[in-house]
PDB file of C-alpha atoms in Angstrom:
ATOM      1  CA  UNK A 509       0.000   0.000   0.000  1.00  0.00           C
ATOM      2  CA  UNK A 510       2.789   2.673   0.684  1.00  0.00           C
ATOM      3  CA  UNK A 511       3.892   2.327  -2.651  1.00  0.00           C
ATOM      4  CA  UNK A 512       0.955   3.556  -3.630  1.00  0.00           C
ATOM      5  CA  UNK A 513       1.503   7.181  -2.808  1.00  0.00           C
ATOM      6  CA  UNK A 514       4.963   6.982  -4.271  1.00  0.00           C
ATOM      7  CA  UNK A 515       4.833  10.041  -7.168  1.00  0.00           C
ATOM      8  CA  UNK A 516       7.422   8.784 -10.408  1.00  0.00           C
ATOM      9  CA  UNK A 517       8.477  12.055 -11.998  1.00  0.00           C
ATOM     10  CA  UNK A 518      10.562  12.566 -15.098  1.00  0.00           C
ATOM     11  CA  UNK A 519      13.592  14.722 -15.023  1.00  0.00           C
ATOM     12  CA  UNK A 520      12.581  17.643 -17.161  1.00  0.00           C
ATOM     13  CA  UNK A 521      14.266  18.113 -20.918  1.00  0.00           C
ATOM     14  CA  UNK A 522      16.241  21.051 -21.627  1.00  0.00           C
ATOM     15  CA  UNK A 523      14.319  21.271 -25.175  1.00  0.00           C
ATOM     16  CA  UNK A 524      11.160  22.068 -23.291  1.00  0.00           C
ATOM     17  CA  UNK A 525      13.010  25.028 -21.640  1.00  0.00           C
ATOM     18  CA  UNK A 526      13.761  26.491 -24.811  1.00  0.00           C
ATOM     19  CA  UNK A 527      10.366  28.053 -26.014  1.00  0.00           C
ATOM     20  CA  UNK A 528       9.537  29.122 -21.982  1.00  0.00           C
ATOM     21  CA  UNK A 529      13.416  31.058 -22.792  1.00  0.00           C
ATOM     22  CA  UNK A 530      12.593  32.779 -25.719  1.00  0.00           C
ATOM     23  CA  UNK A 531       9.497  34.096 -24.872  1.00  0.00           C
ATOM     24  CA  UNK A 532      10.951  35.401 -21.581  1.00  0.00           C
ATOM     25  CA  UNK A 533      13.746  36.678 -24.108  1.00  0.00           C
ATOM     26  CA  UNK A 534      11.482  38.296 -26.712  1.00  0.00           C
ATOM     27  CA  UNK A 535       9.144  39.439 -23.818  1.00  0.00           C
ATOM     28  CA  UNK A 536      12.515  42.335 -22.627  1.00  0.00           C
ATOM     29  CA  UNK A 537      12.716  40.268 -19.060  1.00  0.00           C
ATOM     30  CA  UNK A 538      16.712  39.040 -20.496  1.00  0.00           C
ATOM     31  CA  UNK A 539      17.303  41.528 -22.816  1.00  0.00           C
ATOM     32  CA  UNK A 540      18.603  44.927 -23.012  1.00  0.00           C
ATOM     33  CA  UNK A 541      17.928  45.655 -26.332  1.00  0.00           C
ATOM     34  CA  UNK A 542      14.465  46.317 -27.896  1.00  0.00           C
ATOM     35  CA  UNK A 543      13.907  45.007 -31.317  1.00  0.00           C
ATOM     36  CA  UNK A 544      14.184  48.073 -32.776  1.00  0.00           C
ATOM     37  CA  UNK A 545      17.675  47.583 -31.667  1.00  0.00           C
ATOM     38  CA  UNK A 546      17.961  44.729 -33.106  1.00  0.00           C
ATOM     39  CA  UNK A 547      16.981  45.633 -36.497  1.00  0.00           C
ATOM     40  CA  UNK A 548      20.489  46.131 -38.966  1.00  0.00           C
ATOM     41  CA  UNK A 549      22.158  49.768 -39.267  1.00  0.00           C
ATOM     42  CA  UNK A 550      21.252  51.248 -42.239  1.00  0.00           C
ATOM     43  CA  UNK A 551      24.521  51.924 -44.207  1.00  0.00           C
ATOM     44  CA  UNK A 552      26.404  55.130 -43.910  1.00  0.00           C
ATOM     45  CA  UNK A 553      26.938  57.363 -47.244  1.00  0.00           C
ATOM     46  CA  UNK A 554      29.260  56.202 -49.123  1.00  0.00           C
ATOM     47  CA  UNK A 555      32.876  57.748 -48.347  1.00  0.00           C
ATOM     48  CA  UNK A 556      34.606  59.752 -50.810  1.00  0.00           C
ATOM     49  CA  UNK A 557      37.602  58.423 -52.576  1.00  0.00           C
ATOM     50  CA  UNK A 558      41.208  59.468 -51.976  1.00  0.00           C
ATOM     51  CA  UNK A 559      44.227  58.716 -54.252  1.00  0.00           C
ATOM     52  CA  UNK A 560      47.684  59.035 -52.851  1.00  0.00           C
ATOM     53  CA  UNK A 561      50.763  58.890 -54.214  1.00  0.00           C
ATOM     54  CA  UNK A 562      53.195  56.554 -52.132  1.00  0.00           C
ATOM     55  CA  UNK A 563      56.558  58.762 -52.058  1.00  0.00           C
ATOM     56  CA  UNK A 564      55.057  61.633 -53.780  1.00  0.00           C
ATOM     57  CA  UNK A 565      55.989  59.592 -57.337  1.00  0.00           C
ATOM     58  CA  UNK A 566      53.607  58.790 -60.256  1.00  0.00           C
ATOM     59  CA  UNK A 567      56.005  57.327 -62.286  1.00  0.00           C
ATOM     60  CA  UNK A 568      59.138  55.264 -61.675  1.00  0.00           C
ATOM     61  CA  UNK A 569      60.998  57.392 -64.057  1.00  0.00           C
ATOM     62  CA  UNK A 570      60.793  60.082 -61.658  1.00  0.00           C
ATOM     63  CA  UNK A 571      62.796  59.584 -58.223  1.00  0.00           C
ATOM     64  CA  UNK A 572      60.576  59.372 -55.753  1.00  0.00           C
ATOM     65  CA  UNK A 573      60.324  61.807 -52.985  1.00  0.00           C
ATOM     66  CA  UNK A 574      61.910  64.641 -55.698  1.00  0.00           C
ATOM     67  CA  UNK A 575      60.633  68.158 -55.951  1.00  0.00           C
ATOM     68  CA  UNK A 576      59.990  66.750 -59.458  1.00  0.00           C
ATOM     69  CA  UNK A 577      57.944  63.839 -58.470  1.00  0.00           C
ATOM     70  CA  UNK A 578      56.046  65.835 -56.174  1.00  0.00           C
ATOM     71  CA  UNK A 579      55.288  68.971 -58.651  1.00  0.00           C
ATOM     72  CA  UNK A 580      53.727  66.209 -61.137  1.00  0.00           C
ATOM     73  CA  UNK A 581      51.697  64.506 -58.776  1.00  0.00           C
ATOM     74  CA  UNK A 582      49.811  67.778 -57.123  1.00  0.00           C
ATOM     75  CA  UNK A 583      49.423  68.768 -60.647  1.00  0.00           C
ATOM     76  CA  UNK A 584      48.037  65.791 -61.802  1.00  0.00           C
ATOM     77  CA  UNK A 585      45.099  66.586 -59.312  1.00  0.00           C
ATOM     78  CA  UNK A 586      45.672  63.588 -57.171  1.00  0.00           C
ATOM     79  CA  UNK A 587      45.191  64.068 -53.616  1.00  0.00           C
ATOM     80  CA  UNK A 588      47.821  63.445 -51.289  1.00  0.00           C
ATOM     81  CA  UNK A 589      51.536  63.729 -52.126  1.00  0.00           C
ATOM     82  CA  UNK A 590      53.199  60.874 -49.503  1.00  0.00           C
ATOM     83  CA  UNK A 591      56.657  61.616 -48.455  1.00  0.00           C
ATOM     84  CA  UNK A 592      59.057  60.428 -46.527  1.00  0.00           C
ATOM     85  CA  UNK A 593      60.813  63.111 -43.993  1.00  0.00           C
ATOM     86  CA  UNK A 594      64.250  62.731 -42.264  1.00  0.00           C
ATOM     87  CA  UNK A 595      65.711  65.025 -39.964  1.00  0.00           C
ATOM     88  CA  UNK A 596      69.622  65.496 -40.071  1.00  0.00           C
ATOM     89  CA  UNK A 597      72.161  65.881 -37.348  1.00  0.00           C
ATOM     90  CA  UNK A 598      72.318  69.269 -38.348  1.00  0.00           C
ATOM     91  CA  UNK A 599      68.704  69.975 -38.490  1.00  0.00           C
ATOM     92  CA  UNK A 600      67.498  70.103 -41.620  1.00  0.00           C
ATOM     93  CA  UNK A 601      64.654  68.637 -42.429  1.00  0.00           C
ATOM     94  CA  UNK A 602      64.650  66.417 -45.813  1.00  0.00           C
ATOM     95  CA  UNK A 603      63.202  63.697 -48.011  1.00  0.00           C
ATOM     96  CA  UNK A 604      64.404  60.267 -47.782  1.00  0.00           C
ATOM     97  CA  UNK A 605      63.212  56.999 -47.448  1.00  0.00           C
ATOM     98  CA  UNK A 606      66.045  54.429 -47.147  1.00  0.00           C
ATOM     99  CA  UNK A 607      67.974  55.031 -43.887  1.00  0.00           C
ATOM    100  CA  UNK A 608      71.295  54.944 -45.766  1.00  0.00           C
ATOM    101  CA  UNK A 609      73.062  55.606 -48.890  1.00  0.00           C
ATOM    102  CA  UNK A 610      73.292  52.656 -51.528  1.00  0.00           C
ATOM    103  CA  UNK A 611      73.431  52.109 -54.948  1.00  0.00           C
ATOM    104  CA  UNK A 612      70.045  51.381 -55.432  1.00  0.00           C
ATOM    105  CA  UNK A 613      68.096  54.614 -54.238  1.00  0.00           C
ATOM    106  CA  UNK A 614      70.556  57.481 -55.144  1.00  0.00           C
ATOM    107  CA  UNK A 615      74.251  58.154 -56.995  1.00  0.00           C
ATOM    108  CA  UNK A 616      77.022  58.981 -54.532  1.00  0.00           C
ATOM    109  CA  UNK A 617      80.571  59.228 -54.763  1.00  0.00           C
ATOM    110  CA  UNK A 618      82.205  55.857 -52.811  1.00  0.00           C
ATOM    111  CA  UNK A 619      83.131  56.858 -49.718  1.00  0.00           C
ATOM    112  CA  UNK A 620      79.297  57.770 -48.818  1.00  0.00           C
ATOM    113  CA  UNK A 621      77.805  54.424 -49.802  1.00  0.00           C
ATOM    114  CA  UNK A 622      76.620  52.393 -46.760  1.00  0.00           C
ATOM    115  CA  UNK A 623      76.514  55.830 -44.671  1.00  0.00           C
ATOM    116  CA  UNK A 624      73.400  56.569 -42.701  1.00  0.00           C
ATOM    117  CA  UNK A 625      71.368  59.330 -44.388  1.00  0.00           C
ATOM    118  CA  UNK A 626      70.701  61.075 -41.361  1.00  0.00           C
ATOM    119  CA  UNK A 627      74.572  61.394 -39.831  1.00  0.00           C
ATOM    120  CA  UNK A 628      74.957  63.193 -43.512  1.00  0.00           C
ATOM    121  CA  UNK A 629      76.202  67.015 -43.211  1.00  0.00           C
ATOM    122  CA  UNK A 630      74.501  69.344 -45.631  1.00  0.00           C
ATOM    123  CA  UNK A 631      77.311  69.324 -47.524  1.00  0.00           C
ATOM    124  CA  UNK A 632      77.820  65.671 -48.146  1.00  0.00           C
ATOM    125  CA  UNK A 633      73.657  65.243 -48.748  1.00  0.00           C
ATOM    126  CA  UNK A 634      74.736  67.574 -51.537  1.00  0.00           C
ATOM    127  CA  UNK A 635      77.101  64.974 -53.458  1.00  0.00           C
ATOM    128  CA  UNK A 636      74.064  62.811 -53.055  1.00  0.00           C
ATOM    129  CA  UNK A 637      71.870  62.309 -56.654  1.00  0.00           C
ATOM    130  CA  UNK A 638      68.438  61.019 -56.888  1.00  0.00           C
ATOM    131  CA  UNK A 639      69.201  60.279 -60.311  1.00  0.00           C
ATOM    132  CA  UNK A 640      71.948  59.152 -62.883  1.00  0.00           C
ATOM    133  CA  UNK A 641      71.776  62.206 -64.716  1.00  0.00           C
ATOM    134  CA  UNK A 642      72.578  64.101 -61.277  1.00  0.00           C
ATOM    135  CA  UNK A 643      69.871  66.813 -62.147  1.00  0.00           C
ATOM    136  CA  UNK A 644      67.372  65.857 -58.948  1.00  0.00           C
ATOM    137  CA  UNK A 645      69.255  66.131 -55.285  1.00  0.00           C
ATOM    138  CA  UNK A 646      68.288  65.170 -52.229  1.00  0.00           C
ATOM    139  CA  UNK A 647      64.960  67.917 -51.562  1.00  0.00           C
ATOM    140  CA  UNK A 648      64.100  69.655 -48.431  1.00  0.00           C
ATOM    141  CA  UNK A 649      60.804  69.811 -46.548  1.00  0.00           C
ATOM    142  CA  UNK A 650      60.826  73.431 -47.025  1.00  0.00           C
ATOM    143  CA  UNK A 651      60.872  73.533 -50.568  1.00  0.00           C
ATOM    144  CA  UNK A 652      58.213  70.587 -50.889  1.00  0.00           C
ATOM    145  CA  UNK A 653      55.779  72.498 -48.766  1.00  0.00           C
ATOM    146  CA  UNK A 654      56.392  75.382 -51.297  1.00  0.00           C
ATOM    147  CA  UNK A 655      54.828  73.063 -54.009  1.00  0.00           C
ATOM    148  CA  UNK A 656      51.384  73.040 -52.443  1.00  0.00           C
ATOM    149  CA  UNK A 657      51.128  77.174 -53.119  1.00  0.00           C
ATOM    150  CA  UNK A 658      49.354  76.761 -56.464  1.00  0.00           C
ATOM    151  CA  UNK A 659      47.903  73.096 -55.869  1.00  0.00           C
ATOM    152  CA  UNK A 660      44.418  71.759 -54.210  1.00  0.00           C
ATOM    153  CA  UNK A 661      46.746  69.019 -53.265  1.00  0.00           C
ATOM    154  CA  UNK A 662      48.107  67.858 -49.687  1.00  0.00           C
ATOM    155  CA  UNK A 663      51.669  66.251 -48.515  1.00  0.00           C
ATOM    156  CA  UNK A 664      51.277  63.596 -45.825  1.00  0.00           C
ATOM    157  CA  UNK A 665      54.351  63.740 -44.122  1.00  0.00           C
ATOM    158  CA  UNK A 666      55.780  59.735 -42.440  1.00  0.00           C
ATOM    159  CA  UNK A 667      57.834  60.441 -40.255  1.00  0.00           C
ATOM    160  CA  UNK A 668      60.913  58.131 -40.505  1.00  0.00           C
ATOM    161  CA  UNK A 669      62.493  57.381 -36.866  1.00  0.00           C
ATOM    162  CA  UNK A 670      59.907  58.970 -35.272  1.00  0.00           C
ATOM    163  CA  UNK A 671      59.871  61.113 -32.260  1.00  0.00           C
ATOM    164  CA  UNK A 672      59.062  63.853 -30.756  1.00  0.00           C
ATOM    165  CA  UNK A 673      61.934  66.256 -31.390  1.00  0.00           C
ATOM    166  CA  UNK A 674      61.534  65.158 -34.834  1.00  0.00           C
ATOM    167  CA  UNK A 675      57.580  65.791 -34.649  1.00  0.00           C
ATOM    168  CA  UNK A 676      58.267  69.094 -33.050  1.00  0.00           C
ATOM    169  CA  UNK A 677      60.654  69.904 -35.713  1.00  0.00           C
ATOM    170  CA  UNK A 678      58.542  69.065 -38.178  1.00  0.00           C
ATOM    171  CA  UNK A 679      55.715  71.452 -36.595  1.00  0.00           C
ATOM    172  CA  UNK A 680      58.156  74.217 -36.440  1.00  0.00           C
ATOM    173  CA  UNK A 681      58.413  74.425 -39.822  1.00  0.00           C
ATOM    174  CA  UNK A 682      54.669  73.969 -40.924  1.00  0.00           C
ATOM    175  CA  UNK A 683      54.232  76.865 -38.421  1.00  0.00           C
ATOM    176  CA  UNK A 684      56.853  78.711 -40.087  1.00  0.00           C
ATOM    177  CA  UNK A 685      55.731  78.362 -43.849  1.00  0.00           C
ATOM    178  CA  UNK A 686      51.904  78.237 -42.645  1.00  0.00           C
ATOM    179  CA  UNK A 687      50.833  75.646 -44.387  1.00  0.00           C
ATOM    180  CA  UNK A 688      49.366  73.505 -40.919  1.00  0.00           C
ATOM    181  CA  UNK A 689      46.395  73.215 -43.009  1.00  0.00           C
ATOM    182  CA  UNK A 690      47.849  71.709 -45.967  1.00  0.00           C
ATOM    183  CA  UNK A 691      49.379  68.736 -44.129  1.00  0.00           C
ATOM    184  CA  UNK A 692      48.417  65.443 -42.930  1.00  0.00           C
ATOM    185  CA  UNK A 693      51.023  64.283 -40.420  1.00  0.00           C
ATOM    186  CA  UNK A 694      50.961  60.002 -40.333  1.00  0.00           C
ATOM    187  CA  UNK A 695      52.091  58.908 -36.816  1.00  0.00           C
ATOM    188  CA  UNK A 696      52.255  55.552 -35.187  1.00  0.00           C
ATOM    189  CA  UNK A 697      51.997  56.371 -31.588  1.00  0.00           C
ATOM    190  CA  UNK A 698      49.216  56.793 -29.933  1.00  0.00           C
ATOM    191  CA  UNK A 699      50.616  59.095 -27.242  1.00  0.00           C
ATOM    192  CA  UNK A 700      52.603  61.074 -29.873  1.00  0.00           C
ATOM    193  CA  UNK A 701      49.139  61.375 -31.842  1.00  0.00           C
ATOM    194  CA  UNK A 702      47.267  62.611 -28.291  1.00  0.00           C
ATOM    195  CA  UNK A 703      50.080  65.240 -28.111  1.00  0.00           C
ATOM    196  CA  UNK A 704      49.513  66.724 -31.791  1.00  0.00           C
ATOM    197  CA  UNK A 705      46.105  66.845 -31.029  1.00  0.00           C
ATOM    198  CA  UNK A 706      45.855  68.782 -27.465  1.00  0.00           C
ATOM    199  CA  UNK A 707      48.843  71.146 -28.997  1.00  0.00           C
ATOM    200  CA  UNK A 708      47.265  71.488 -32.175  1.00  0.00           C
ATOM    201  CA  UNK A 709      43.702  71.057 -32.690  1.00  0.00           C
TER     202      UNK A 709
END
């Protein structure tokens, strides 16, 4: 007889859970989100195109990062010039990409082959050619910024062996020319980019 009131019950199934879950779900009891929410973003207008030139050159006949590359790009209508700046021991500021002298990015007399581009006096930067006809030399910043006077164009300025003396620097000088607004500097640090932004906004 006592086994009569002895109740067999089933262990319930997770699958019967599952519709008592979603209408708790659908229902905002778990959820943060409203449908609405859910619902996809519509898609943002479409953005506008940009060509750059990588080292201010269009065409490999030119050297690139040359006053002569450069003037041909900016009035060729593209956008951005790309170049690559380099600060010497002596403080000028100049275009370069390589961080030394070989005999596959300029012409050089011997004894400045293998040297470091940067440990260069003004003087020696001088012997170096951009090309064989040793028409192009080695430009400065100064004189590329002058390029943008008659242009819709803008130079984006990489920093090579960046830092901030060498970001200062190169502030300095868009300062000094005033051409801030024709410049888009390309950093890699997100402190150093913080800093450009709280000095200049």
């Amino acid at each position: 007889m006592a086994n009569s009131f002895i109740r067999v019950t089933k262990k319930p199934r997770p699958t019967r859970l599952l519709p008592f879950l979603a209408s708790l779900f659908f229902s905002g009891c778990f959820s943060y989100y409203s449908i609405e929410d859910l619902a996809p973003i519509a898609p943002q207008a479409t953005l506008e195109r940009s060509s750059i030139a990588h080292r201010g050159s269009l065409h490999r006949e030119i050297p690139e990062n040359s006053l002569p590359a450069i003037t041909q790009t900016l009035r060729s209508g593209v956008q951005f010039a790309e170049v690559d700046v380099r600060q010497s021991a002596d403080g000028d500021l100049f275009l370069f990409h390589d961080g030394s002298i070989q005999t596959d990015n300029s012409f050089a007399p011997p004894e400045l082959k293998g040297r470091k581009v940067q440990e260069l006096s003004r003087t020696e930067r001088g012997q170096v050619w951009l090309n064989q006809a040793k028409t192009i030399s080695i430009p400065l910043l100064s004189d590329a910024l002058k390029l943008l006077k008659d242009t819709p164009g803008t130079l984006q300025v990489d920093l090579k062996g960046e830092s901030d003396p060498l970001l200062d620097s190169v502030i300095h000088e868009l300062r000094r020319t005033n051409t801030l607004s024709r410049v888009t500097i390309q950093l890699r640090s997100p402190l150093r980019i913080a800093r450009l932004r709280e000095n200049e906004p």
